[in-house]
Coordinates of C-alpha atoms in Angstrom, one line a residue:
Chain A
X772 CA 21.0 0.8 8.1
X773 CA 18.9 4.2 7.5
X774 CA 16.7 5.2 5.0
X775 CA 18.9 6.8 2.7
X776 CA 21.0 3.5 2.2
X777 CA 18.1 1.3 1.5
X778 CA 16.6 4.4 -1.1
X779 CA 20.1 4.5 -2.7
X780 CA 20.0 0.7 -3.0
X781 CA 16.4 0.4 -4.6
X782 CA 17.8 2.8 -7.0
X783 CA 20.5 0.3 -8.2
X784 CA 18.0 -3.1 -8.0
X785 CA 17.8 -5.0 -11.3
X786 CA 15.3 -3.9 -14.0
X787 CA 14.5 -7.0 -14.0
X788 CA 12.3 -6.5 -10.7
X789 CA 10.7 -3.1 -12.4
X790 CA 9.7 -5.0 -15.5
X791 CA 8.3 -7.6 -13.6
X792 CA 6.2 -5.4 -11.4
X793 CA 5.1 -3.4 -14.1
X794 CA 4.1 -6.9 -16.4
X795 CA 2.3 -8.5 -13.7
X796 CA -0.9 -8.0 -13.9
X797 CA -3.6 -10.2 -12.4
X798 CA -6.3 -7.4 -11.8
X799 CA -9.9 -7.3 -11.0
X800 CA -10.8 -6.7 -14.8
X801 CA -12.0 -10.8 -14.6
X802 CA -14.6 -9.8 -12.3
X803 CA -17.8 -9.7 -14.4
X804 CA -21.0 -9.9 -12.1
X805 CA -22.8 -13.0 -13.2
X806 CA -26.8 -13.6 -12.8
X807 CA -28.1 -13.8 -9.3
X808 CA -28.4 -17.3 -8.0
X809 CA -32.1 -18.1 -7.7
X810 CA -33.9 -19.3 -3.8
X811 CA -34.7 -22.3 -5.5
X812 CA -31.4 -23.1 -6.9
X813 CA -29.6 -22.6 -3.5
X814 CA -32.0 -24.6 -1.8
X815 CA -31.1 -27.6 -4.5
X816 CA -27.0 -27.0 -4.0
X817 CA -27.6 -26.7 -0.2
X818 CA -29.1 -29.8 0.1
X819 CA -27.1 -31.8 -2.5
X820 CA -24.3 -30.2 -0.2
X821 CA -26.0 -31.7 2.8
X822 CA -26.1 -34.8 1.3
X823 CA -22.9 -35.0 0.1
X824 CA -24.2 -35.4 -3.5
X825 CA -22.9 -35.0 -7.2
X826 CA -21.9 -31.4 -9.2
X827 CA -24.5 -28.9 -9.4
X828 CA -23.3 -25.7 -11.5
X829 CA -23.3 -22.7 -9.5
X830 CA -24.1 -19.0 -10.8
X831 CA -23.6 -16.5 -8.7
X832 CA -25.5 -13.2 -8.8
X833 CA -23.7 -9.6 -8.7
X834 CA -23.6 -10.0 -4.9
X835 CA -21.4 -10.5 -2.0
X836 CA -21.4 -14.1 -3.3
X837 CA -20.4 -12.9 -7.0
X838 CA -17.7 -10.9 -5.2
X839 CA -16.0 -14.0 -3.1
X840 CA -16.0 -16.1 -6.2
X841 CA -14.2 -13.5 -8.2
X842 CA -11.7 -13.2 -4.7
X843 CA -11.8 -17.3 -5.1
X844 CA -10.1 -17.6 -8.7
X845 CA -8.0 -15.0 -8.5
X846 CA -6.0 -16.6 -4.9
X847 CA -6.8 -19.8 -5.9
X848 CA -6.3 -20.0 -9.7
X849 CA -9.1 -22.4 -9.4
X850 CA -12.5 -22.3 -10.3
X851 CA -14.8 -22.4 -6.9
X852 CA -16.2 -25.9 -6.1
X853 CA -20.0 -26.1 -5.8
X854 CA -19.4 -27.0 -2.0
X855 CA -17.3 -24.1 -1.6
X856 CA -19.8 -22.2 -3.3
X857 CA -22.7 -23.3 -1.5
X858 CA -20.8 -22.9 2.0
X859 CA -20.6 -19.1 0.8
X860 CA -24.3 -18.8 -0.5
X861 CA -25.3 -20.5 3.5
X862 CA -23.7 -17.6 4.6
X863 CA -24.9 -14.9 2.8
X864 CA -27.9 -12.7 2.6
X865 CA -29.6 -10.2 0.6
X866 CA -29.9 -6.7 2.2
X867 CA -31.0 -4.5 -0.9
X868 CA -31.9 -1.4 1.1
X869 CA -31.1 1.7 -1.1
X870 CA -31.0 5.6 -0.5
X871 CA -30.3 8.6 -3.2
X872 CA -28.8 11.8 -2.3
X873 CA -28.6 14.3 -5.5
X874 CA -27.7 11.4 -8.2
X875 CA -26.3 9.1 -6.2
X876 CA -27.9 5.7 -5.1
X877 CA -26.3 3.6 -2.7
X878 CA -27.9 -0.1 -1.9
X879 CA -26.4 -1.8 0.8
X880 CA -26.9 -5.1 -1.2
X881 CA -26.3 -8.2 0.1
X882 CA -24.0 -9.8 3.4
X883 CA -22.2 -12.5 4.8
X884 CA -22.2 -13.3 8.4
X885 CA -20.0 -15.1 10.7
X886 CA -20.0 -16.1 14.2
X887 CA -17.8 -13.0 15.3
X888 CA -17.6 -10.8 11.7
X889 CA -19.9 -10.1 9.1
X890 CA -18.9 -8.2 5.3
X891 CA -21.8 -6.1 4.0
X892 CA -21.4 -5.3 -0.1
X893 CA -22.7 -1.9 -0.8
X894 CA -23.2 -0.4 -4.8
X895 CA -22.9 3.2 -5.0
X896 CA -24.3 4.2 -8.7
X897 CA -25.4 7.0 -10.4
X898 CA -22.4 9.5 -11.3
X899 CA -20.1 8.6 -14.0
X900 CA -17.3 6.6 -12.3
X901 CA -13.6 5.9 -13.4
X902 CA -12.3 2.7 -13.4
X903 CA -8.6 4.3 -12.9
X904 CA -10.1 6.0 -9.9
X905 CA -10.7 5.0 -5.8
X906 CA -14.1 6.4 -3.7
X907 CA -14.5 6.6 -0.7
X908 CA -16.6 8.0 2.1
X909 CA -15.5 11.0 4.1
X910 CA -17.1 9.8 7.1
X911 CA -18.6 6.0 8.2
X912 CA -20.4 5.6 11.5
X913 CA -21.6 1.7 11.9
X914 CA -23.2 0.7 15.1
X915 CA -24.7 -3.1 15.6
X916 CA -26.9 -4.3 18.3
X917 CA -26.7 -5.8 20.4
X918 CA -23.3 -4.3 20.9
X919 CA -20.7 -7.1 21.5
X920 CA -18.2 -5.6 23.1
X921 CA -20.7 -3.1 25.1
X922 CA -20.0 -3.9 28.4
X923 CA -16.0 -4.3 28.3
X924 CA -12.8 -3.4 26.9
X925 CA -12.6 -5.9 24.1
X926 CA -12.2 -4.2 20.7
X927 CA -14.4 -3.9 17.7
X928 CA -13.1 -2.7 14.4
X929 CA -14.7 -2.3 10.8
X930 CA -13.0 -1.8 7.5
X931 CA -14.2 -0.5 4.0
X932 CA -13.0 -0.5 1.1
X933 CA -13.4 0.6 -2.7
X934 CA -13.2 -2.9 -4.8
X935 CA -14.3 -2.4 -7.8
X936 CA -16.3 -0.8 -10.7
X937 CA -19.1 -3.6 -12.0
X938 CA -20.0 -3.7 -15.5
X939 CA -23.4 -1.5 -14.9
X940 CA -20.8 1.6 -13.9
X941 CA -21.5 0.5 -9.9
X942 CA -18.9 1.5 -7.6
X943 CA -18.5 -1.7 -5.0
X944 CA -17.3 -1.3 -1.6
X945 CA -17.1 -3.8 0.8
X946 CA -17.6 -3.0 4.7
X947 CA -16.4 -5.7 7.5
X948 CA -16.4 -5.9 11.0
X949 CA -15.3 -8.1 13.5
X950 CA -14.7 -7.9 17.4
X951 CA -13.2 -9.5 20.3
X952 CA -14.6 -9.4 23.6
X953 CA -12.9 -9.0 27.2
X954 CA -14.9 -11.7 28.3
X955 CA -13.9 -14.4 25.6
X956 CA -16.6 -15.3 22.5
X957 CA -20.0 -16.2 22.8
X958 CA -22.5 -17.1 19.9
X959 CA -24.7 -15.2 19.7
X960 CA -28.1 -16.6 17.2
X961 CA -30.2 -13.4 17.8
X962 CA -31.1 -10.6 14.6
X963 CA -27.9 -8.5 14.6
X964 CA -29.3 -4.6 14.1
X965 CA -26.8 -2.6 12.3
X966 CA -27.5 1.4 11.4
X967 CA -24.4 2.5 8.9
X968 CA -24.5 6.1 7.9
X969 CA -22.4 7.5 4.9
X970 CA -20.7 10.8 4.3
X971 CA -20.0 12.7 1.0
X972 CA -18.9 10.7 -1.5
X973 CA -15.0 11.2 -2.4
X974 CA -13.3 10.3 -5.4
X975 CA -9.3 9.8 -5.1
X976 CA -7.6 10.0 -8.5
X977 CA -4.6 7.8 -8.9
X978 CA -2.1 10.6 -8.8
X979 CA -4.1 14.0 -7.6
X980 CA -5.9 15.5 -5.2
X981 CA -9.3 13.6 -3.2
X982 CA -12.7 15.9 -4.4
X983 CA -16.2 15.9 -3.1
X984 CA -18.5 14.1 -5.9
X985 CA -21.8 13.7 -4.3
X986 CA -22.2 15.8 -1.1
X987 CA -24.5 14.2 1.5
X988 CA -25.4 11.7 3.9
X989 CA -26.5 7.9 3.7
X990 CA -28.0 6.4 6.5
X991 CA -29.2 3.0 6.1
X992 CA -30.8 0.5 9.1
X993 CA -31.0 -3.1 8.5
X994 CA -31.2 -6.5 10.3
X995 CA -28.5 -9.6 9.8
X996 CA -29.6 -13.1 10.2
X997 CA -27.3 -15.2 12.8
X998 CA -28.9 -18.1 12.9
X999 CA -26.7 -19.7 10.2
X1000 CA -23.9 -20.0 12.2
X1001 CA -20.5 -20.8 10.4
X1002 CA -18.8 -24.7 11.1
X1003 CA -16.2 -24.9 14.1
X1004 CA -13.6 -27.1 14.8
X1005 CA -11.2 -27.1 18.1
X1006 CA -7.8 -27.1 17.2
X1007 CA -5.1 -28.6 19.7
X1008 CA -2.7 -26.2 21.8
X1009 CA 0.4 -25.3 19.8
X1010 CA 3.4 -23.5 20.8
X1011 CA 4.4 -21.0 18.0
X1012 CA 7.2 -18.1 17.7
X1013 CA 6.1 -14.4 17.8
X1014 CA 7.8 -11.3 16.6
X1015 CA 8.8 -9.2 19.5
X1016 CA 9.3 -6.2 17.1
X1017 CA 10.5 -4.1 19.7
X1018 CA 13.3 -6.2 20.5
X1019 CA 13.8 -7.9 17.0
X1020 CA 13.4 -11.1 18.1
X1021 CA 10.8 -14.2 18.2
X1022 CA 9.3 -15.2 21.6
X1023 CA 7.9 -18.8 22.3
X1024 CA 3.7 -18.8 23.3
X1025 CA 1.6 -21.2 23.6
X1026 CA -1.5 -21.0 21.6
X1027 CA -5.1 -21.8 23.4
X1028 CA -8.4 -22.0 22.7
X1029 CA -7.6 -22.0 19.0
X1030 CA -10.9 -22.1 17.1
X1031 CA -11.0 -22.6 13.3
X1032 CA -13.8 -21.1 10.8
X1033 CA -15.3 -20.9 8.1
X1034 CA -14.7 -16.9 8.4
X1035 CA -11.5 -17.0 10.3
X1036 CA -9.4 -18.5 13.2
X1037 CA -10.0 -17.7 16.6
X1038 CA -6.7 -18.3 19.7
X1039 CA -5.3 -17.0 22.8
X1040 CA -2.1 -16.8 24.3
X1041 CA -0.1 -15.4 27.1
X1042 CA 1.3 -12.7 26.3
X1043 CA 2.7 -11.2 29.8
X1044 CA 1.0 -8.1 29.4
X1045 CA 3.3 -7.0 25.9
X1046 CA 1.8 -7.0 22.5
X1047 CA 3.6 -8.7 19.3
X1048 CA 3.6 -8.1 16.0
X1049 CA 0.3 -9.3 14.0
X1050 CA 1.5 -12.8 12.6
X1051 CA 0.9 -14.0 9.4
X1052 CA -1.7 -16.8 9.0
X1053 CA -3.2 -19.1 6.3
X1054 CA -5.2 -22.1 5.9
X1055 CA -3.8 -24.8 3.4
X1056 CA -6.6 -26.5 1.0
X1057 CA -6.2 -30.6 -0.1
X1058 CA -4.8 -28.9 -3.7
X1059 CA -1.7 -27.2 -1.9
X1060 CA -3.5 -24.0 -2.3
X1061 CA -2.4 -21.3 0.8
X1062 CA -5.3 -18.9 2.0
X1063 CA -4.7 -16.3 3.9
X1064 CA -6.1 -14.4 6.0
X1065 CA -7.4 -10.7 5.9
X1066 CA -6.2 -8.6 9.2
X1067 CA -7.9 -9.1 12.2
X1068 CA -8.5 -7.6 15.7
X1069 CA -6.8 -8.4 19.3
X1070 CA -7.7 -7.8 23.0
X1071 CA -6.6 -8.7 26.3
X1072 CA -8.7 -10.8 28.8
X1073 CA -10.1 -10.0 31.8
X1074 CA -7.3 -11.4 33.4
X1075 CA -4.9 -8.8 31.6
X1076 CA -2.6 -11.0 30.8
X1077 CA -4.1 -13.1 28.2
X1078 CA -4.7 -11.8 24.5
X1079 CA -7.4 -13.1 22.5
X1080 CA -7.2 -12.9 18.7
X1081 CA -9.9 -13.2 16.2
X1082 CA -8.2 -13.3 12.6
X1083 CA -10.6 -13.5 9.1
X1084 CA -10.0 -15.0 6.2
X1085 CA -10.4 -13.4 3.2
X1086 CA -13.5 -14.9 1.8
X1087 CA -15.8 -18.1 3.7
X1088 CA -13.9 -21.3 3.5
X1089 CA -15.3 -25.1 3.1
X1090 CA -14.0 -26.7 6.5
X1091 CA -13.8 -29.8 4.4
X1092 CA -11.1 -28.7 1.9
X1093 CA -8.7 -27.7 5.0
X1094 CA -5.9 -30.0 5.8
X1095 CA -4.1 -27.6 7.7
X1096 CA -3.7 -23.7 9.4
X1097 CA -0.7 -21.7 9.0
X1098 CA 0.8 -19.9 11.7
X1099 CA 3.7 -18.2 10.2
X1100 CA 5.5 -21.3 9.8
X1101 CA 4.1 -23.3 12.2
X1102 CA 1.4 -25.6 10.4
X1103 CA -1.4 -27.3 12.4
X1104 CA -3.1 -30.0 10.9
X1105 CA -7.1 -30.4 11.0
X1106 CA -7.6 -32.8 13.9
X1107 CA -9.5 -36.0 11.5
X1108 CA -6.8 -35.5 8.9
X1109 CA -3.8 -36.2 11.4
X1110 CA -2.1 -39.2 10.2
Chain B
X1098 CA 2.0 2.2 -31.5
X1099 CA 4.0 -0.7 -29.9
X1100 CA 7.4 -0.1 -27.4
X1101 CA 9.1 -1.2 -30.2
X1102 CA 7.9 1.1 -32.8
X1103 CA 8.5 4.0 -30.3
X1104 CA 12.3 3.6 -29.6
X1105 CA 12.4 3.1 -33.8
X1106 CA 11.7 6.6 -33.3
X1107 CA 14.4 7.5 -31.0
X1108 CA 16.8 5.7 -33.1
X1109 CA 15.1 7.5 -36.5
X1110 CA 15.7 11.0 -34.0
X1111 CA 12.2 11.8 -34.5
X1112 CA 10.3 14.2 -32.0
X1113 CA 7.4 11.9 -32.5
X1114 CA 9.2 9.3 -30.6
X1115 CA 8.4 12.1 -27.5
X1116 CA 5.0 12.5 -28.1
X1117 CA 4.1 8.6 -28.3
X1118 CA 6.0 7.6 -25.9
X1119 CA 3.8 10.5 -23.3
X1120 CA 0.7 9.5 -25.1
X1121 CA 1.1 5.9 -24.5
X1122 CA 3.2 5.6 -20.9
X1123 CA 2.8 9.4 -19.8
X1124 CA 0.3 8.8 -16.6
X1125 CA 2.6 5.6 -15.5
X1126 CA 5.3 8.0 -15.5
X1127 CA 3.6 10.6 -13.9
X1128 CA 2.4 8.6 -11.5
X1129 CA 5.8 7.2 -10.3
X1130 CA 6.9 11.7 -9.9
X1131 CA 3.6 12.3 -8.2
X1132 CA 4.3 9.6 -5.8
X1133 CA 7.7 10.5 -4.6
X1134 CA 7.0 14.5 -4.3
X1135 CA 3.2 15.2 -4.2
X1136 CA 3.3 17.9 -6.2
X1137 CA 1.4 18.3 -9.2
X1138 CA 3.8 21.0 -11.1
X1139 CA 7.0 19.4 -9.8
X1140 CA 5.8 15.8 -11.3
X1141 CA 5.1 17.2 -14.6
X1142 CA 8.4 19.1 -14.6
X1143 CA 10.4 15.6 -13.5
X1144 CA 8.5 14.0 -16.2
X1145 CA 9.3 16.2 -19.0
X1146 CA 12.8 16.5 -17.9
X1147 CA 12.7 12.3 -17.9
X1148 CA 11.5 12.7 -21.4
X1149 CA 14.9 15.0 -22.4
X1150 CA 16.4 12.0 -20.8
X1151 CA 15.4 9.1 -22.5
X1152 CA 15.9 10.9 -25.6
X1153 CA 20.0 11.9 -24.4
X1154 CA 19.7 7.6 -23.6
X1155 CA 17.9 6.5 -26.9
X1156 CA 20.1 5.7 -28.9
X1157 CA 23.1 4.1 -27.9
X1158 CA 20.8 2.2 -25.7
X1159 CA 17.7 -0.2 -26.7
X1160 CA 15.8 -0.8 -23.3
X1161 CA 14.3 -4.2 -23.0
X1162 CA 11.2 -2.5 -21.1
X1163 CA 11.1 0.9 -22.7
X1164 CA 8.8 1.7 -19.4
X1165 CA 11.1 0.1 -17.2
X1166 CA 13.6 2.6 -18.7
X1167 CA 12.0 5.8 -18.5
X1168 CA 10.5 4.9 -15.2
X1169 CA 13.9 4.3 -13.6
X1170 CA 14.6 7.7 -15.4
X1171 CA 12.0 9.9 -13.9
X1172 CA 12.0 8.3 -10.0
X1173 CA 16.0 9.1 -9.7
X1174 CA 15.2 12.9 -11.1
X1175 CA 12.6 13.3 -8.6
X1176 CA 14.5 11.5 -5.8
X1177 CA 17.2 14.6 -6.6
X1178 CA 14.4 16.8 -6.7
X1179 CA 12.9 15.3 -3.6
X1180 CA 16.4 16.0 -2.0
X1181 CA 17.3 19.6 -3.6
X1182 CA 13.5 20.6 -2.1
X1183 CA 14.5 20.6 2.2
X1184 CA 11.0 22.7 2.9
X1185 CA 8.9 19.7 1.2
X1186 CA 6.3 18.7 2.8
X1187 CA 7.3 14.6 3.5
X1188 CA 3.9 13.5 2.9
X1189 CA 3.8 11.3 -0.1
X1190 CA 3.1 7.7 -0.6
X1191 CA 6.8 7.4 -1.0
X1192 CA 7.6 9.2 2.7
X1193 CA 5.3 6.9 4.0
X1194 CA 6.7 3.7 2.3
X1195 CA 10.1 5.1 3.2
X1196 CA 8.8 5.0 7.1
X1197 CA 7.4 1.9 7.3
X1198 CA 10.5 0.3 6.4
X1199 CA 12.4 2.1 8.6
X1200 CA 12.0 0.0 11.7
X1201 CA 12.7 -3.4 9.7
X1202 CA 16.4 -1.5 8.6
X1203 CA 17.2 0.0 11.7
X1204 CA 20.0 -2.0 13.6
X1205 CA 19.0 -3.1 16.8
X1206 CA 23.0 -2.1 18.1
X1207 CA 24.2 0.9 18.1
X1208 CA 26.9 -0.1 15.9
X1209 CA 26.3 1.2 12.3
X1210 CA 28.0 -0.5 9.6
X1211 CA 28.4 0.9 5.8
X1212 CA 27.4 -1.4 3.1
X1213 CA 28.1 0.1 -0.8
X1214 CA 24.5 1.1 -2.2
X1215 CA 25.7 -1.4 -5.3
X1216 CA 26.5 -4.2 -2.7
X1217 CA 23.0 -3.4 -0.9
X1218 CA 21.4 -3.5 -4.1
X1219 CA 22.5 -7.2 -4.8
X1220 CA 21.9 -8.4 -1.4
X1221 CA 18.4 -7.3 -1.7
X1222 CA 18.1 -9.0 -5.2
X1223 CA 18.9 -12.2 -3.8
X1224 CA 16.1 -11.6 -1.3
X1225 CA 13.6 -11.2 -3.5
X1226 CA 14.6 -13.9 -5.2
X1227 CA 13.4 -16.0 -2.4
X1228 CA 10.0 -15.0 -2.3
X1229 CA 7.2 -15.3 -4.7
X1230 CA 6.2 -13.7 -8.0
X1231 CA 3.4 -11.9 -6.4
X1232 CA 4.9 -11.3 -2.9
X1233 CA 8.5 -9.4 -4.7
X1234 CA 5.3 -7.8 -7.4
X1235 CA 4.0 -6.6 -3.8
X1236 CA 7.5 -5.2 -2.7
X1237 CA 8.2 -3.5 -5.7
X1238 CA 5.0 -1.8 -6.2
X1239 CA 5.2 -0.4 -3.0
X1240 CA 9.3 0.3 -2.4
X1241 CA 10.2 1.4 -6.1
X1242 CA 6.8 2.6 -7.2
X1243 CA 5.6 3.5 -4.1
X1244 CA 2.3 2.6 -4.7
X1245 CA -0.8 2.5 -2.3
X1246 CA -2.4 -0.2 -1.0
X1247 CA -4.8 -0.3 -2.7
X1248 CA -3.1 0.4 -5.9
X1249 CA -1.0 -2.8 -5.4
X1250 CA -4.8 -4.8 -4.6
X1251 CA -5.6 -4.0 -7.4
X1252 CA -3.0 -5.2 -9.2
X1253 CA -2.7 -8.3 -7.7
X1254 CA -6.3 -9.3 -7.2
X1255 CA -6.1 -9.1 -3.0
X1256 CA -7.9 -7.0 -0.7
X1257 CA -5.9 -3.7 0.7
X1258 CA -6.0 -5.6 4.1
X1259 CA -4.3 -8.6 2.6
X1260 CA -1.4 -6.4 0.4
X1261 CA -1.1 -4.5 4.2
X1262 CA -0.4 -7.7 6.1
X1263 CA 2.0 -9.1 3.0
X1264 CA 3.6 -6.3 3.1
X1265 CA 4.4 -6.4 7.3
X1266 CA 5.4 -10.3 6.3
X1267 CA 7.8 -9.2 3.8
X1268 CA 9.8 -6.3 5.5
X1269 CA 9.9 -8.7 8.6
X1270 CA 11.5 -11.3 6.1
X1271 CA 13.7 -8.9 5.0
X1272 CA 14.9 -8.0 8.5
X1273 CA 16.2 -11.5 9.0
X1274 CA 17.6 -12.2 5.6
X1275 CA 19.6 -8.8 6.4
X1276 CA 20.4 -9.9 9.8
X1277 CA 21.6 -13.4 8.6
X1278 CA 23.6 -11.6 6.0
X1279 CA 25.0 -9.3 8.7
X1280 CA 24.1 -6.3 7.1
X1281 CA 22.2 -5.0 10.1
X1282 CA 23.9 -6.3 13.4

């Protein structure tokens, strides 16, 4: 089929679809930063959390915590647990580094850290910003050390993105970055140093061309705590189908070394020296609830023959509340809830 | 002024009806030109002739969804204008839509088999019909509105990442429903 047949088609689909892709509508206009979650009150959920006591109500502050929550309700249609919530505020830190060029501050303010990935919330205020509109950055240079993938050919990657408008006129952005090494994962406890610099701020209209707003450079330097390190749990080997896009058709691998997250899934497989198309994966919550995950990064071995994969998910997840991973439609249940 | 009240004006003939219904929907609509051609002048013109032809529609017709309506309106004038203009720079969010589904189409024989656009149309309904609210929201928002990423993350409350890897689930989906119903062989 080309092209022009399926554009001739979408002309002649139902209105039906249109309206409903015009109705729906489950935007970010819910997301109304909340009051900052004092030390003393994470402390008390953390270690009712530890000790597996009662309900303690959690606020979140207009951080990377404030940002997950919001992320929470609107997949799950649920409001977040307080063990979920706490699992998010173990992982998270405050940054609140700031630098202003002409009228614009930018604070990066707050992070959460896995054991290969990390998401940094930054706040770019100062100009008068349009909800209806995007930012972005011209130009992002991060570099962390110690540099994971330094010495190999594994791959790093980090992606940013323009969430939101807060209700203080604050552009948010989220940055993340994750890796895979050539020589398989290590954890790693020690300070993570991270230098980020910023280009000339850009506003994208919805419909329109990009234009400089704030001209200038942002260059920030900041440590990351490691020493929380996120819960693991080994997962059996499973064979599961992927697309072999090339040659539209599935191919049977075996899945290795398949590590589960709070931050994402880990696995291997043979791959015979090709490379498949990403596949889809999720984690399924006791309520039903499907999670899935947000991208992710993949490098061969030393060996060359081996890929390794490390997949995120698209906000911390309680270990606890996971029956079962999702590999397109192969499910793998959490090894104690077998049975 | 409601949807209602505004095609009470197209029924009443009043030039108002125009004027209301730009006020109230006119970015949407520009937004659906704008996305198919890229060009700021040739959007506005689209949308002004899509205007003319709501109000040639309006009456006999009474649209359920009067944005539904004029939308549908304005992306098949600028699809003809897309078409009329060969020296177009194929650039916009709808080339690059129109791209990424191209390899998900493509039959994997060299055998090419002609399927009535109509006939297309309703084999592709009943694939959306199979997947979820949000998932056929995502499809639609970025095939028929031919909206970015990031405009459909917006929309439905995920991250750009998340709508990107939907989005590579749902045209390989596609591929096999279209397989199974031997429209590509």
């Amino acid at each position: 089929m080309t092209t022009k047949a399926f554009e001739n088609a979408m002309c002649e689909i139902s209105e039906k679809y249109v309206i409903e892709a015009i109705n729906y509508s489950k935007t970010a206009s819910s997301f109304r930063p909340k009051r900052r979650l004092s030390i003393v009150l994470i402390a008390a959920i953390l270690s009712l959390f530890l000790l597996g006591a009662g309900v303690v109500a959690a606020i979140f502050g207009d951080s990377i915590q404030s940002w997950f929550g919001h992320l929470w309700e609107e997949i799950t249609g649920q409001e977040m647990s307080n063990e979920q919530a706490a699992l998010i505020d173990h992982l998270s830190q405050e940054i609140g580094v700031s630098q202003t060029v002409g009228e614009t501050t930018v604070t990066v303010d707050s992070a959460t850290v896995g054991d290969d990935c990390f998401f940094i919330l930054l706040r770019v205020k100062g100009l008068e910003l349009s909800t209806r509109d995007s930012y972005r950055f011209d130009e992002i240079d991060l570099s962390v050390f110690p540099d994971p993938v330094g010495q190999d050919e594994g791959l790093e990657h980090f992606g940013f993105q323009h969430l939101w408008i807060d209700g203080d006129g604050a552009a948010l952005f989220m940055l993340d970055h994750g890796y895979v090494s050539e020589a398989g994962f290590a954890w790693n406890d020690q300070p993570l140093d991270v230098e980020l610099t910023l280009k000339d701020l850009i506003q994208s209209p919805a419909a329109g061309d990009d234009t400089i707003l704030q001209k200038g450079e942002w260059t920030f330097s900041f440590v990351l705590d490691r020493s929380e390190r996120p819960h693991c749990i080994d997962l059996p080997d499973t064979y599961v189908n992927v697309y072999d896009s090339k040659n539209s058709q599935d191919v049977e691998v075996l899945l290795t070394n398949i590590v589960l997250t709070n931050t994402g899934l880990r696995f291997q497989y043979n791959a015979d020296g090709r490379t498949y198309s990403a596949p889809l994966l999720s984690v399924i919550l006791r309520s039903g609830i499907e999670v899935f995950d947000d991208g992710g990064t993949g490098a061969p071995l030393e060996d060359g023959e081996t890929m390794s994969y490390s997949y995120r998910w698209m906000f911390p997840i309680d270990l606890d509340d996971v029956v079962s991973i999702r590999f397109d439609n192969v499910e793998i249940p959490i090894p104690d809830k077998i049975g | 002024m409601n949807d209602e009240q505004i095609i009470e004006l197209f029924f009443a003939r009043s030039e108002l009806a125009i004027r209301e219904l730009d006020a109230k929907h006119g970015k949407a609509c520009y937004q659906v030109s704008y996305n198919i051609l890229n060009n700021t002048q040739d959007a506005e013109e689209c949308v002004n002739d899509g205007y003319l032809g709501t109000w040639n529609e309006i009456p006999p017709q009474r649209p359920k969804s009067l944005l539904a309506f004029v939308c549908a309106i304005i992306r098949n004038l600028s699809l003809m204008r897309r078409r009329e203009n060969t020296a177009m720079k194929r650039n916009s969010t709808y080339d690059i839509a129109l791209s990424e589904i191209e390899n998900s189409i493509a039959a994997s024989t060299s055998i090419e088999k002609e399927i009535e656009a109509k006939r297309l149309a309703q084999i592709i309904e009943s694939f959306l019909d199979t997947l979820t609210e949000e998932n056929r929201v995502i499809f639609m928002r970025r095939y028929w509105f031919s909206d970015t990423y990031g405009e459909i993350a917006k929309r439905v409350g995920l991250t750009e990442k998340n709508v990107s890897v939907r989005l590579t689930r749902i045209r390989k989906d596609m591929r096999k429903y279209l397989e199974k119903q031997e429209v590509l062989v």
